[in-house]
């Protein structure tokens, strides 16, 4: 985020604290039908109209810096593998042999020198070309050029790796993300490294899980013993670019910034910055670490959730640094996300079965939930 943008946002947060109000969102109460979280038909349309037509985050670039390093899909509905080839180019492929479709990469490999099919030992180079066929005399007239791995578009930008599930798609992230991409570049997300990644199945709709992040209305209550201490008199400022949302939450210490020169303000010292990277990634910039949360629908009421925590190596050196990271991961992943945010989302999902509500009613401070739902709905028409 450019320095002047940080100054402008900080001043908005000061003004909002004076009013004890969040920045105006939609300015109206919205009702969202609960069938959005229970209907198999709606999920089928989301898969066809959203997940197969938009680029999605595959992971952080630190996982694929060296030739042979790779990122493997956490979701069998789009079974890709992204690899850095021997020439240093990032490539994405469907993780399937072109012979009879066996999975090539299991995830147990530390590094790839080639793609080797475990079924019949067909071998592919890291650029996807078919190198060798076992007992090739069994395949007279086989044109190896027609049997390379199925390639998918991959783009590295802002420290993140993006992949598109459509082989013929063109991915223009500068246009797609706009100022959100500028923020990721300015925050030097590419210089971070992974601390740990978790993968869990939650019994809730993917949109319900994302929506737990999109308002501060619940923080003093659901997070009364955790986050509420850090966000006393918390207020939110937001902006949008297409279906993407940036949300900035003032932390309890923001008043300290009034005593120093605005030109030296660093927004992450006084606020947390959240991004909905449409459709299914929630990216959080904390003062000293980053969380990448990605949600993959398995069913209307079942979602794979991955959480990758990143950090800047000089900030957490040695044994003491690693202990600090462990505490942050336990606090964020286990206490706040899993035991509070997503536990209540699962509670809500289960309650949908009993018919108390045909709609969820979103108040003025929950407008970002309605914006996100609107971005989904617009693409299902």
mmCIF file of C-alpha atoms in Angstrom:
data_model
loop_
_atom_site.group_PDB
_atom_site.id
_atom_site.type_symbol
_atom_site.label_atom_id
_atom_site.label_comp_id
_atom_site.label_asym_id
_atom_site.label_seq_id
_atom_site.Cartn_x
_atom_site.Cartn_y
_atom_site.Cartn_z
ATOM 1 C CA UNK A 1 0.000 0.000 0.000
ATOM 2 C CA UNK A 2 1.464 3.347 -1.057
ATOM 3 C CA UNK A 3 2.435 5.690 1.787
ATOM 4 C CA UNK A 4 -0.158 8.304 0.855
ATOM 5 C CA UNK A 5 -2.837 5.608 0.783
ATOM 6 C CA UNK A 6 -1.771 4.524 4.266
ATOM 7 C CA UNK A 7 -2.001 8.104 5.500
ATOM 8 C CA UNK A 8 -5.453 8.577 3.952
ATOM 9 C CA UNK A 9 -6.767 5.345 5.467
ATOM 10 C CA UNK A 10 -5.335 6.133 8.891
ATOM 11 C CA UNK A 11 -7.054 9.512 8.869
ATOM 12 C CA UNK A 12 -10.343 7.844 7.924
ATOM 13 C CA UNK A 13 -9.910 5.419 10.826
ATOM 14 C CA UNK A 14 -9.291 8.315 13.243
ATOM 15 C CA UNK A 15 -12.453 10.032 12.023
ATOM 16 C CA UNK A 16 -14.486 6.835 12.339
ATOM 17 C CA UNK A 17 -13.285 6.337 15.912
ATOM 18 C CA UNK A 18 -14.492 9.822 16.755
ATOM 19 C CA UNK A 19 -17.944 8.851 15.462
ATOM 20 C CA UNK A 20 -17.735 5.340 16.944
ATOM 21 C CA UNK A 21 -19.033 4.070 13.603
ATOM 22 C CA UNK A 22 -17.724 1.919 10.791
ATOM 23 C CA UNK A 23 -17.395 3.368 7.314
ATOM 24 C CA UNK A 24 -20.745 3.224 5.493
ATOM 25 C CA UNK A 25 -21.100 0.035 3.498
ATOM 26 C CA UNK A 26 -24.355 -0.579 1.628
ATOM 27 C CA UNK A 27 -26.426 1.748 3.779
ATOM 28 C CA UNK A 28 -29.348 -0.683 3.904
ATOM 29 C CA UNK A 29 -30.474 -3.894 5.567
ATOM 30 C CA UNK A 30 -30.218 -6.923 3.262
ATOM 31 C CA UNK A 31 -31.848 -10.345 3.469
ATOM 32 C CA UNK A 32 -29.934 -13.327 2.078
ATOM 33 C CA UNK A 33 -31.908 -16.550 1.449
ATOM 34 C CA UNK A 34 -30.479 -19.416 3.489
ATOM 35 C CA UNK A 35 -30.767 -21.704 0.458
ATOM 36 C CA UNK A 36 -27.476 -20.115 -0.614
ATOM 37 C CA UNK A 37 -25.877 -22.335 2.023
ATOM 38 C CA UNK A 38 -27.911 -25.521 1.567
ATOM 39 C CA UNK A 39 -28.776 -25.950 -2.119
ATOM 40 C CA UNK A 40 -26.827 -28.506 -4.200
ATOM 41 C CA UNK A 41 -28.130 -26.781 -7.342
ATOM 42 C CA UNK A 42 -26.662 -23.439 -6.287
ATOM 43 C CA UNK A 43 -23.314 -25.094 -5.537
ATOM 44 C CA UNK A 44 -23.341 -26.741 -8.976
ATOM 45 C CA UNK A 45 -23.820 -23.308 -10.562
ATOM 46 C CA UNK A 46 -21.061 -21.820 -8.395
ATOM 47 C CA UNK A 47 -18.707 -24.542 -9.575
ATOM 48 C CA UNK A 48 -19.566 -23.957 -13.238
ATOM 49 C CA UNK A 49 -19.863 -20.160 -13.231
ATOM 50 C CA UNK A 50 -17.263 -19.156 -10.633
ATOM 51 C CA UNK A 51 -14.683 -21.783 -9.763
ATOM 52 C CA UNK A 52 -14.145 -22.883 -13.362
ATOM 53 C CA UNK A 53 -14.105 -19.362 -14.811
ATOM 54 C CA UNK A 54 -11.908 -17.375 -12.377
ATOM 55 C CA UNK A 55 -8.231 -17.566 -11.433
ATOM 56 C CA UNK A 56 -7.671 -18.886 -7.914
ATOM 57 C CA UNK A 57 -4.756 -18.626 -5.502
ATOM 58 C CA UNK A 58 -2.588 -21.751 -5.548
ATOM 59 C CA UNK A 59 -0.247 -20.631 -2.769
ATOM 60 C CA UNK A 60 2.706 -18.457 -1.855
ATOM 61 C CA UNK A 61 5.678 -18.089 -4.158
ATOM 62 C CA UNK A 62 8.141 -19.202 -1.458
ATOM 63 C CA UNK A 63 7.015 -22.782 -2.109
ATOM 64 C CA UNK A 64 8.157 -22.692 -5.750
ATOM 65 C CA UNK A 65 11.331 -20.616 -5.863
ATOM 66 C CA UNK A 66 13.720 -23.365 -7.044
ATOM 67 C CA UNK A 67 13.573 -25.640 -10.121
ATOM 68 C CA UNK A 68 11.687 -28.799 -9.224
ATOM 69 C CA UNK A 69 9.797 -27.206 -6.322
ATOM 70 C CA UNK A 70 6.053 -27.440 -6.638
ATOM 71 C CA UNK A 71 2.594 -26.591 -5.301
ATOM 72 C CA UNK A 72 -0.046 -29.297 -5.260
ATOM 73 C CA UNK A 73 -3.786 -28.680 -5.334
ATOM 74 C CA UNK A 74 -5.617 -29.192 -2.039
ATOM 75 C CA UNK A 75 -8.848 -29.821 -3.942
ATOM 76 C CA UNK A 76 -9.561 -32.839 -6.131
ATOM 77 C CA UNK A 77 -12.195 -30.909 -8.094
ATOM 78 C CA UNK A 78 -9.319 -28.998 -9.755
ATOM 79 C CA UNK A 79 -6.358 -31.428 -9.454
ATOM 80 C CA UNK A 80 -3.432 -29.263 -10.552
ATOM 81 C CA UNK A 81 0.276 -29.210 -9.857
ATOM 82 C CA UNK A 82 2.387 -26.046 -10.260
ATOM 83 C CA UNK A 83 6.123 -26.538 -10.748
ATOM 84 C CA UNK A 84 9.206 -24.410 -11.410
ATOM 85 C CA UNK A 85 10.805 -25.987 -14.464
ATOM 86 C CA UNK A 86 14.517 -26.339 -15.172
ATOM 87 C CA UNK A 87 14.604 -23.018 -17.020
ATOM 88 C CA UNK A 88 13.003 -21.226 -14.050
ATOM 89 C CA UNK A 89 9.568 -20.858 -15.616
ATOM 90 C CA UNK A 90 6.490 -21.476 -13.494
ATOM 91 C CA UNK A 91 4.127 -23.987 -15.084
ATOM 92 C CA UNK A 92 0.775 -25.474 -14.149
ATOM 93 C CA UNK A 93 -0.618 -28.831 -15.243
ATOM 94 C CA UNK A 94 -3.494 -31.116 -14.477
ATOM 95 C CA UNK A 95 -1.957 -33.737 -12.209
ATOM 96 C CA UNK A 96 -2.912 -36.628 -14.475
ATOM 97 C CA UNK A 97 -0.996 -38.945 -16.764
ATOM 98 C CA UNK A 98 -2.043 -38.677 -20.418
ATOM 99 C CA UNK A 99 -2.022 -42.476 -20.747
ATOM 100 C CA UNK A 100 -4.832 -43.565 -18.415
ATOM 101 C CA UNK A 101 -5.173 -40.633 -16.057
ATOM 102 C CA UNK A 102 -3.270 -41.761 -12.963
ATOM 103 C CA UNK A 103 -2.175 -39.076 -10.494
ATOM 104 C CA UNK A 104 1.463 -38.171 -11.117
ATOM 105 C CA UNK A 105 2.428 -36.235 -7.977
ATOM 106 C CA UNK A 106 1.302 -37.446 -4.559
ATOM 107 C CA UNK A 107 2.692 -34.623 -2.427
ATOM 108 C CA UNK A 108 5.250 -36.837 -0.714
ATOM 109 C CA UNK A 109 7.974 -35.845 -3.177
ATOM 110 C CA UNK A 110 10.428 -33.301 -1.760
ATOM 111 C CA UNK A 111 11.381 -32.089 -5.222
ATOM 112 C CA UNK A 112 10.563 -33.082 -8.777
ATOM 113 C CA UNK A 113 13.137 -34.002 -11.390
ATOM 114 C CA UNK A 114 10.412 -35.226 -13.731
ATOM 115 C CA UNK A 115 6.791 -36.351 -13.629
ATOM 116 C CA UNK A 116 6.751 -40.157 -13.384
ATOM 117 C CA UNK A 117 3.496 -42.068 -13.600
ATOM 118 C CA UNK A 118 3.290 -44.703 -10.827
ATOM 119 C CA UNK A 119 0.941 -46.833 -12.943
ATOM 120 C CA UNK A 120 2.953 -47.608 -16.110
ATOM 121 C CA UNK A 121 6.069 -45.427 -15.662
ATOM 122 C CA UNK A 122 5.426 -42.916 -18.416
ATOM 123 C CA UNK A 123 7.810 -39.988 -17.822
ATOM 124 C CA UNK A 124 7.271 -36.276 -18.514
ATOM 125 C CA UNK A 125 9.781 -33.438 -18.287
ATOM 126 C CA UNK A 126 9.027 -30.495 -16.017
ATOM 127 C CA UNK A 127 7.865 -28.515 -19.052
ATOM 128 C CA UNK A 128 5.112 -31.127 -19.480
ATOM 129 C CA UNK A 129 6.530 -32.808 -22.582
ATOM 130 C CA UNK A 130 6.351 -36.591 -22.803
ATOM 131 C CA UNK A 131 9.907 -37.882 -22.423
ATOM 132 C CA UNK A 132 9.499 -41.650 -22.509
ATOM 133 C CA UNK A 133 6.888 -44.372 -22.845
ATOM 134 C CA UNK A 134 7.394 -47.788 -21.268
ATOM 135 C CA UNK A 135 7.590 -50.464 -24.019
ATOM 136 C CA UNK A 136 6.860 -47.893 -26.639
ATOM 137 C CA UNK A 137 6.427 -50.618 -29.254
ATOM 138 C CA UNK A 138 2.967 -51.156 -27.697
ATOM 139 C CA UNK A 139 1.963 -47.747 -29.085
ATOM 140 C CA UNK A 140 2.832 -47.732 -32.803
ATOM 141 C CA UNK A 141 2.602 -44.312 -34.438
ATOM 142 C CA UNK A 142 2.245 -42.545 -31.051
ATOM 143 C CA UNK A 143 2.920 -38.817 -31.479
ATOM 144 C CA UNK A 144 4.550 -37.718 -28.235
ATOM 145 C CA UNK A 145 3.804 -34.103 -29.078
ATOM 146 C CA UNK A 146 0.101 -34.804 -28.676
ATOM 147 C CA UNK A 147 0.545 -36.459 -25.284
ATOM 148 C CA UNK A 148 2.158 -33.745 -23.218
ATOM 149 C CA UNK A 149 0.578 -32.876 -19.885
ATOM 150 C CA UNK A 150 -2.549 -30.718 -19.976
ATOM 151 C CA UNK A 151 -1.256 -27.228 -19.214
ATOM 152 C CA UNK A 152 -3.167 -24.572 -17.245
ATOM 153 C CA UNK A 153 -2.445 -20.829 -17.140
ATOM 154 C CA UNK A 154 -0.273 -19.802 -14.174
ATOM 155 C CA UNK A 155 0.707 -16.291 -13.082
ATOM 156 C CA UNK A 156 3.029 -15.206 -10.287
ATOM 157 C CA UNK A 157 2.144 -11.762 -8.904
ATOM 158 C CA UNK A 158 2.281 -9.967 -5.577
ATOM 159 C CA UNK A 159 4.018 -12.899 -3.930
ATOM 160 C CA UNK A 160 1.162 -15.262 -4.777
ATOM 161 C CA UNK A 161 0.791 -17.955 -7.421
ATOM 162 C CA UNK A 162 -2.491 -17.955 -9.333
ATOM 163 C CA UNK A 163 -3.845 -20.712 -11.551
ATOM 164 C CA UNK A 164 -6.828 -20.784 -13.901
ATOM 165 C CA UNK A 165 -8.729 -24.069 -14.354
ATOM 166 C CA UNK A 166 -9.505 -23.313 -18.013
ATOM 167 C CA UNK A 167 -6.601 -24.187 -20.316
ATOM 168 C CA UNK A 168 -7.483 -21.474 -22.856
ATOM 169 C CA UNK A 169 -8.023 -18.644 -20.343
ATOM 170 C CA UNK A 170 -6.038 -15.416 -20.351
ATOM 171 C CA UNK A 171 -5.118 -14.173 -16.877
ATOM 172 C CA UNK A 172 -4.598 -10.420 -16.478
ATOM 173 C CA UNK A 173 -4.098 -9.969 -12.733
ATOM 174 C CA UNK A 174 -3.289 -6.262 -12.996
ATOM 175 C CA UNK A 175 -6.762 -5.667 -14.363
ATOM 176 C CA UNK A 176 -8.433 -8.325 -12.216
ATOM 177 C CA UNK A 177 -6.992 -7.194 -8.861
ATOM 178 C CA UNK A 178 -6.250 -3.527 -9.583
ATOM 179 C CA UNK A 179 -5.060 -1.706 -6.427
ATOM 180 C CA UNK A 180 -5.256 -4.923 -4.414
ATOM 181 C CA UNK A 181 -2.277 -6.219 -6.392
ATOM 182 C CA UNK A 182 -0.422 -2.937 -5.814
ATOM 183 C CA UNK A 183 -0.909 -3.450 -2.076
ATOM 184 C CA UNK A 184 0.562 -6.953 -2.171
ATOM 185 C CA UNK A 185 3.592 -5.639 -4.058
ATOM 186 C CA UNK A 186 4.064 -2.657 -1.720
ATOM 187 C CA UNK A 187 3.753 -4.870 1.361
ATOM 188 C CA UNK A 188 6.518 -7.088 -0.144
ATOM 189 C CA UNK A 189 4.499 -10.263 0.267
ATOM 190 C CA UNK A 190 6.950 -11.982 -2.089
ATOM 191 C CA UNK A 191 9.712 -11.723 0.544
ATOM 192 C CA UNK A 192 7.799 -13.735 3.140
ATOM 193 C CA UNK A 193 8.319 -17.440 3.836
ATOM 194 C CA UNK A 194 5.980 -20.158 5.017
ATOM 195 C CA UNK A 195 5.882 -21.104 8.681
ATOM 196 C CA UNK A 196 3.158 -23.731 8.565
ATOM 197 C CA UNK A 197 0.118 -24.804 6.569
ATOM 198 C CA UNK A 198 -2.918 -26.666 7.862
ATOM 199 C CA UNK A 199 -5.764 -28.384 6.015
ATOM 200 C CA UNK A 200 -9.081 -29.161 7.708
ATOM 201 C CA UNK A 201 -12.607 -30.051 6.586
ATOM 202 C CA UNK A 202 -15.307 -27.848 8.117
ATOM 203 C CA UNK A 203 -18.983 -28.804 8.154
ATOM 204 C CA UNK A 204 -20.226 -25.494 6.755
ATOM 205 C CA UNK A 205 -20.836 -23.795 3.430
ATOM 206 C CA UNK A 206 -17.775 -22.078 1.929
ATOM 207 C CA UNK A 207 -19.520 -18.692 1.846
ATOM 208 C CA UNK A 208 -20.580 -18.911 5.495
ATOM 209 C CA UNK A 209 -16.949 -19.462 6.456
ATOM 210 C CA UNK A 210 -15.694 -16.481 4.460
ATOM 211 C CA UNK A 211 -18.461 -14.258 5.791
ATOM 212 C CA UNK A 212 -17.334 -14.748 9.392
ATOM 213 C CA UNK A 213 -14.415 -12.458 8.538
ATOM 214 C CA UNK A 214 -16.405 -9.689 6.872
ATOM 215 C CA UNK A 215 -17.742 -7.747 9.829
ATOM 216 C CA UNK A 216 -16.542 -6.532 13.209
ATOM 217 C CA UNK A 217 -20.014 -6.631 14.756
ATOM 218 C CA UNK A 218 -19.273 -10.012 16.358
ATOM 219 C CA UNK A 219 -15.772 -9.300 17.660
ATOM 220 C CA UNK A 220 -16.639 -8.003 21.187
ATOM 221 C CA UNK A 221 -18.822 -11.053 21.777
ATOM 222 C CA UNK A 222 -17.560 -14.126 19.909
ATOM 223 C CA UNK A 223 -13.924 -13.066 20.455
ATOM 224 C CA UNK A 224 -14.333 -11.521 23.908
ATOM 225 C CA UNK A 225 -11.306 -13.333 25.348
ATOM 226 C CA UNK A 226 -9.132 -13.230 22.223
ATOM 227 C CA UNK A 227 -9.310 -10.594 19.465
ATOM 228 C CA UNK A 228 -11.498 -8.076 21.297
ATOM 229 C CA UNK A 229 -8.526 -6.982 23.421
ATOM 230 C CA UNK A 230 -6.611 -5.982 20.299
ATOM 231 C CA UNK A 231 -9.515 -4.201 18.612
ATOM 232 C CA UNK A 232 -11.093 -2.125 21.395
ATOM 233 C CA UNK A 233 -13.219 0.638 19.905
ATOM 234 C CA UNK A 234 -12.517 -1.119 16.618
ATOM 235 C CA UNK A 235 -13.752 0.491 13.408
ATOM 236 C CA UNK A 236 -13.588 -0.642 9.790
ATOM 237 C CA UNK A 237 -12.743 1.097 6.557
ATOM 238 C CA UNK A 238 -13.166 -0.671 3.243
ATOM 239 C CA UNK A 239 -12.718 -0.414 -0.508
ATOM 240 C CA UNK A 240 -13.606 -2.598 -3.476
ATOM 241 C CA UNK A 241 -12.263 -3.487 -6.891
ATOM 242 C CA UNK A 242 -14.666 -5.599 -8.893
ATOM 243 C CA UNK A 243 -15.548 -8.586 -6.662
ATOM 244 C CA UNK A 244 -12.518 -8.076 -4.405
ATOM 245 C CA UNK A 245 -12.782 -6.338 -1.033
ATOM 246 C CA UNK A 246 -10.165 -4.683 1.175
ATOM 247 C CA UNK A 247 -11.123 -4.212 4.811
ATOM 248 C CA UNK A 248 -8.935 -2.338 7.316
ATOM 249 C CA UNK A 249 -9.593 -2.730 11.040
ATOM 250 C CA UNK A 250 -8.125 -0.239 13.509
ATOM 251 C CA UNK A 251 -6.284 -1.836 16.402
ATOM 252 C CA UNK A 252 -6.495 -0.646 20.013
ATOM 253 C CA UNK A 253 -3.183 1.231 19.820
ATOM 254 C CA UNK A 254 -4.069 3.442 16.860
ATOM 255 C CA UNK A 255 -4.188 6.591 19.010
ATOM 256 C CA UNK A 256 -0.423 6.309 19.454
ATOM 257 C CA UNK A 257 -0.030 7.265 15.785
ATOM 258 C CA UNK A 258 -1.415 10.741 16.503
ATOM 259 C CA UNK A 259 1.853 11.560 18.275
ATOM 260 C CA UNK A 260 4.129 10.931 15.303
ATOM 261 C CA UNK A 261 4.657 12.339 11.807
ATOM 262 C CA UNK A 262 2.101 10.859 9.342
ATOM 263 C CA UNK A 263 4.904 10.366 6.814
ATOM 264 C CA UNK A 264 6.330 7.694 9.115
ATOM 265 C CA UNK A 265 3.013 5.909 9.662
ATOM 266 C CA UNK A 266 3.121 2.204 8.860
ATOM 267 C CA UNK A 267 -0.478 1.061 8.785
ATOM 268 C CA UNK A 268 0.314 -2.477 9.918
ATOM 269 C CA UNK A 269 1.557 -1.060 13.231
ATOM 270 C CA UNK A 270 -1.948 0.238 13.953
ATOM 271 C CA UNK A 271 -4.372 -1.892 11.923
ATOM 272 C CA UNK A 272 -4.894 -5.276 10.356
ATOM 273 C CA UNK A 273 -5.596 -5.351 6.621
ATOM 274 C CA UNK A 274 -7.902 -8.009 5.180
ATOM 275 C CA UNK A 275 -8.543 -8.939 1.563
ATOM 276 C CA UNK A 276 -11.232 -11.024 -0.069
ATOM 277 C CA UNK A 277 -9.429 -12.226 -3.194
ATOM 278 C CA UNK A 278 -12.432 -13.486 -5.077
ATOM 279 C CA UNK A 279 -13.676 -16.096 -5.164
ATOM 280 C CA UNK A 280 -12.343 -18.174 -2.278
ATOM 281 C CA UNK A 281 -9.257 -16.634 -0.650
ATOM 282 C CA UNK A 282 -9.180 -14.504 2.487
ATOM 283 C CA UNK A 283 -5.778 -12.876 2.932
ATOM 284 C CA UNK A 284 -4.885 -11.186 6.249
ATOM 285 C CA UNK A 285 -1.984 -8.817 6.878
ATOM 286 C CA UNK A 286 -1.221 -8.627 10.603
ATOM 287 C CA UNK A 287 1.565 -6.432 12.037
ATOM 288 C CA UNK A 288 4.096 -9.284 12.110
ATOM 289 C CA UNK A 289 2.661 -12.207 10.125
ATOM 290 C CA UNK A 290 0.273 -13.065 7.312
ATOM 291 C CA UNK A 291 -2.537 -15.613 7.017
ATOM 292 C CA UNK A 292 -3.741 -17.022 3.699
ATOM 293 C CA UNK A 293 -7.075 -18.785 4.131
ATOM 294 C CA UNK A 294 -8.553 -20.636 1.149
ATOM 295 C CA UNK A 295 -11.947 -22.347 1.034
ATOM 296 C CA UNK A 296 -12.812 -25.199 -1.349
ATOM 297 C CA UNK A 297 -16.436 -26.384 -1.437
ATOM 298 C CA UNK A 298 -16.900 -30.138 -1.206
ATOM 299 C CA UNK A 299 -20.685 -29.909 -0.777
ATOM 300 C CA UNK A 300 -23.277 -27.329 0.241
ATOM 301 C CA UNK A 301 -22.436 -27.993 3.905
ATOM 302 C CA UNK A 302 -18.837 -29.183 3.664
ATOM 303 C CA UNK A 303 -15.669 -27.209 2.883
ATOM 304 C CA UNK A 304 -11.925 -27.814 2.798
ATOM 305 C CA UNK A 305 -10.183 -24.972 4.634
ATOM 306 C CA UNK A 306 -6.446 -24.378 4.305
ATOM 307 C CA UNK A 307 -4.505 -21.855 6.362
ATOM 308 C CA UNK A 308 -0.959 -20.930 5.408
ATOM 309 C CA UNK A 309 0.913 -18.668 7.823
ATOM 310 C CA UNK A 310 3.790 -16.565 6.457
ATOM 311 C CA UNK A 311 6.419 -14.431 8.152
ATOM 312 C CA UNK A 312 9.521 -12.360 7.517
ATOM 313 C CA UNK A 313 12.584 -14.370 8.520
ATOM 314 C CA UNK A 314 14.577 -11.543 10.191
ATOM 315 C CA UNK A 315 11.639 -10.917 12.555
ATOM 316 C CA UNK A 316 11.623 -14.453 14.002
ATOM 317 C CA UNK A 317 15.169 -15.711 14.243
ATOM 318 C CA UNK A 318 16.379 -18.632 16.310
ATOM 319 C CA UNK A 319 14.588 -20.856 18.769
ATOM 320 C CA UNK A 320 12.818 -17.955 20.443
ATOM 321 C CA UNK A 321 11.532 -16.762 17.085
ATOM 322 C CA UNK A 322 10.136 -20.187 16.276
ATOM 323 C CA UNK A 323 8.421 -20.312 19.665
ATOM 324 C CA UNK A 324 6.824 -16.962 18.884
ATOM 325 C CA UNK A 325 5.550 -18.243 15.554
ATOM 326 C CA UNK A 326 4.130 -21.358 17.205
ATOM 327 C CA UNK A 327 2.186 -19.193 19.663
ATOM 328 C CA UNK A 328 0.836 -16.984 16.869
ATOM 329 C CA UNK A 329 -0.271 -19.989 14.831
ATOM 330 C CA UNK A 330 -1.960 -21.609 17.810
ATOM 331 C CA UNK A 331 -3.734 -18.367 18.679
ATOM 332 C CA UNK A 332 -4.858 -17.520 15.153
ATOM 333 C CA UNK A 333 -5.514 -20.943 13.654
ATOM 334 C CA UNK A 334 -6.744 -22.903 16.659
ATOM 335 C CA UNK A 335 -8.346 -20.374 18.986
ATOM 336 C CA UNK A 336 -9.705 -17.601 16.751
ATOM 337 C CA UNK A 337 -10.410 -19.314 13.431
ATOM 338 C CA UNK A 338 -11.212 -22.902 14.360
ATOM 339 C CA UNK A 339 -12.705 -22.709 17.846
ATOM 340 C CA UNK A 340 -14.513 -19.384 17.453
ATOM 341 C CA UNK A 341 -15.200 -18.206 13.868
ATOM 342 C CA UNK A 342 -15.653 -21.573 12.198
ATOM 343 C CA UNK A 343 -17.210 -23.318 15.172
ATOM 344 C CA UNK A 344 -20.042 -20.787 15.082
ATOM 345 C CA UNK A 345 -20.293 -21.144 11.280
ATOM 346 C CA UNK A 346 -20.745 -24.896 11.725
ATOM 347 C CA UNK A 347 -23.326 -24.172 14.415
ATOM 348 C CA UNK A 348 -25.212 -21.905 12.001
ATOM 349 C CA UNK A 349 -24.986 -24.471 9.196
ATOM 350 C CA UNK A 350 -26.478 -27.197 11.382
ATOM 351 C CA UNK A 351 -29.265 -24.855 12.448
ATOM 352 C CA UNK A 352 -30.293 -24.244 8.851
ATOM 353 C CA UNK A 353 -31.862 -27.705 8.864
ATOM 354 C CA UNK A 354 -34.552 -26.715 11.338
ATOM 355 C CA UNK A 355 -36.271 -23.906 9.457
ATOM 356 C CA UNK A 356 -36.180 -21.009 11.918
ATOM 357 C CA UNK A 357 -35.023 -18.647 9.168
ATOM 358 C CA UNK A 358 -35.722 -18.436 5.468
ATOM 359 C CA UNK A 359 -33.308 -15.494 5.298
ATOM 360 C CA UNK A 360 -30.272 -14.185 7.124
ATOM 361 C CA UNK A 361 -30.833 -10.512 7.898
ATOM 362 C CA UNK A 362 -27.703 -8.381 7.487
ATOM 363 C CA UNK A 363 -27.560 -5.059 9.340
ATOM 364 C CA UNK A 364 -25.785 -1.877 8.306
ATOM 365 C CA UNK A 365 -22.457 -3.050 9.779
ATOM 366 C CA UNK A 366 -22.735 -6.340 7.874
ATOM 367 C CA UNK A 367 -22.895 -4.774 4.431
ATOM 368 C CA UNK A 368 -19.663 -6.398 3.243
ATOM 369 C CA UNK A 369 -21.324 -9.810 3.579
ATOM 370 C CA UNK A 370 -24.052 -8.614 1.218
ATOM 371 C CA UNK A 371 -21.430 -7.231 -1.199
ATOM 372 C CA UNK A 372 -19.639 -10.550 -1.292
ATOM 373 C CA UNK A 373 -22.904 -12.447 -1.766
ATOM 374 C CA UNK A 374 -23.820 -10.011 -4.550
ATOM 375 C CA UNK A 375 -20.536 -10.757 -6.348
ATOM 376 C CA UNK A 376 -21.379 -14.459 -6.201
ATOM 377 C CA UNK A 377 -24.989 -13.956 -7.283
ATOM 378 C CA UNK A 378 -24.028 -11.716 -10.224
ATOM 379 C CA UNK A 379 -21.979 -14.541 -11.707
ATOM 380 C CA UNK A 380 -24.713 -17.139 -11.407
ATOM 381 C CA UNK A 381 -27.162 -15.330 -13.676
#
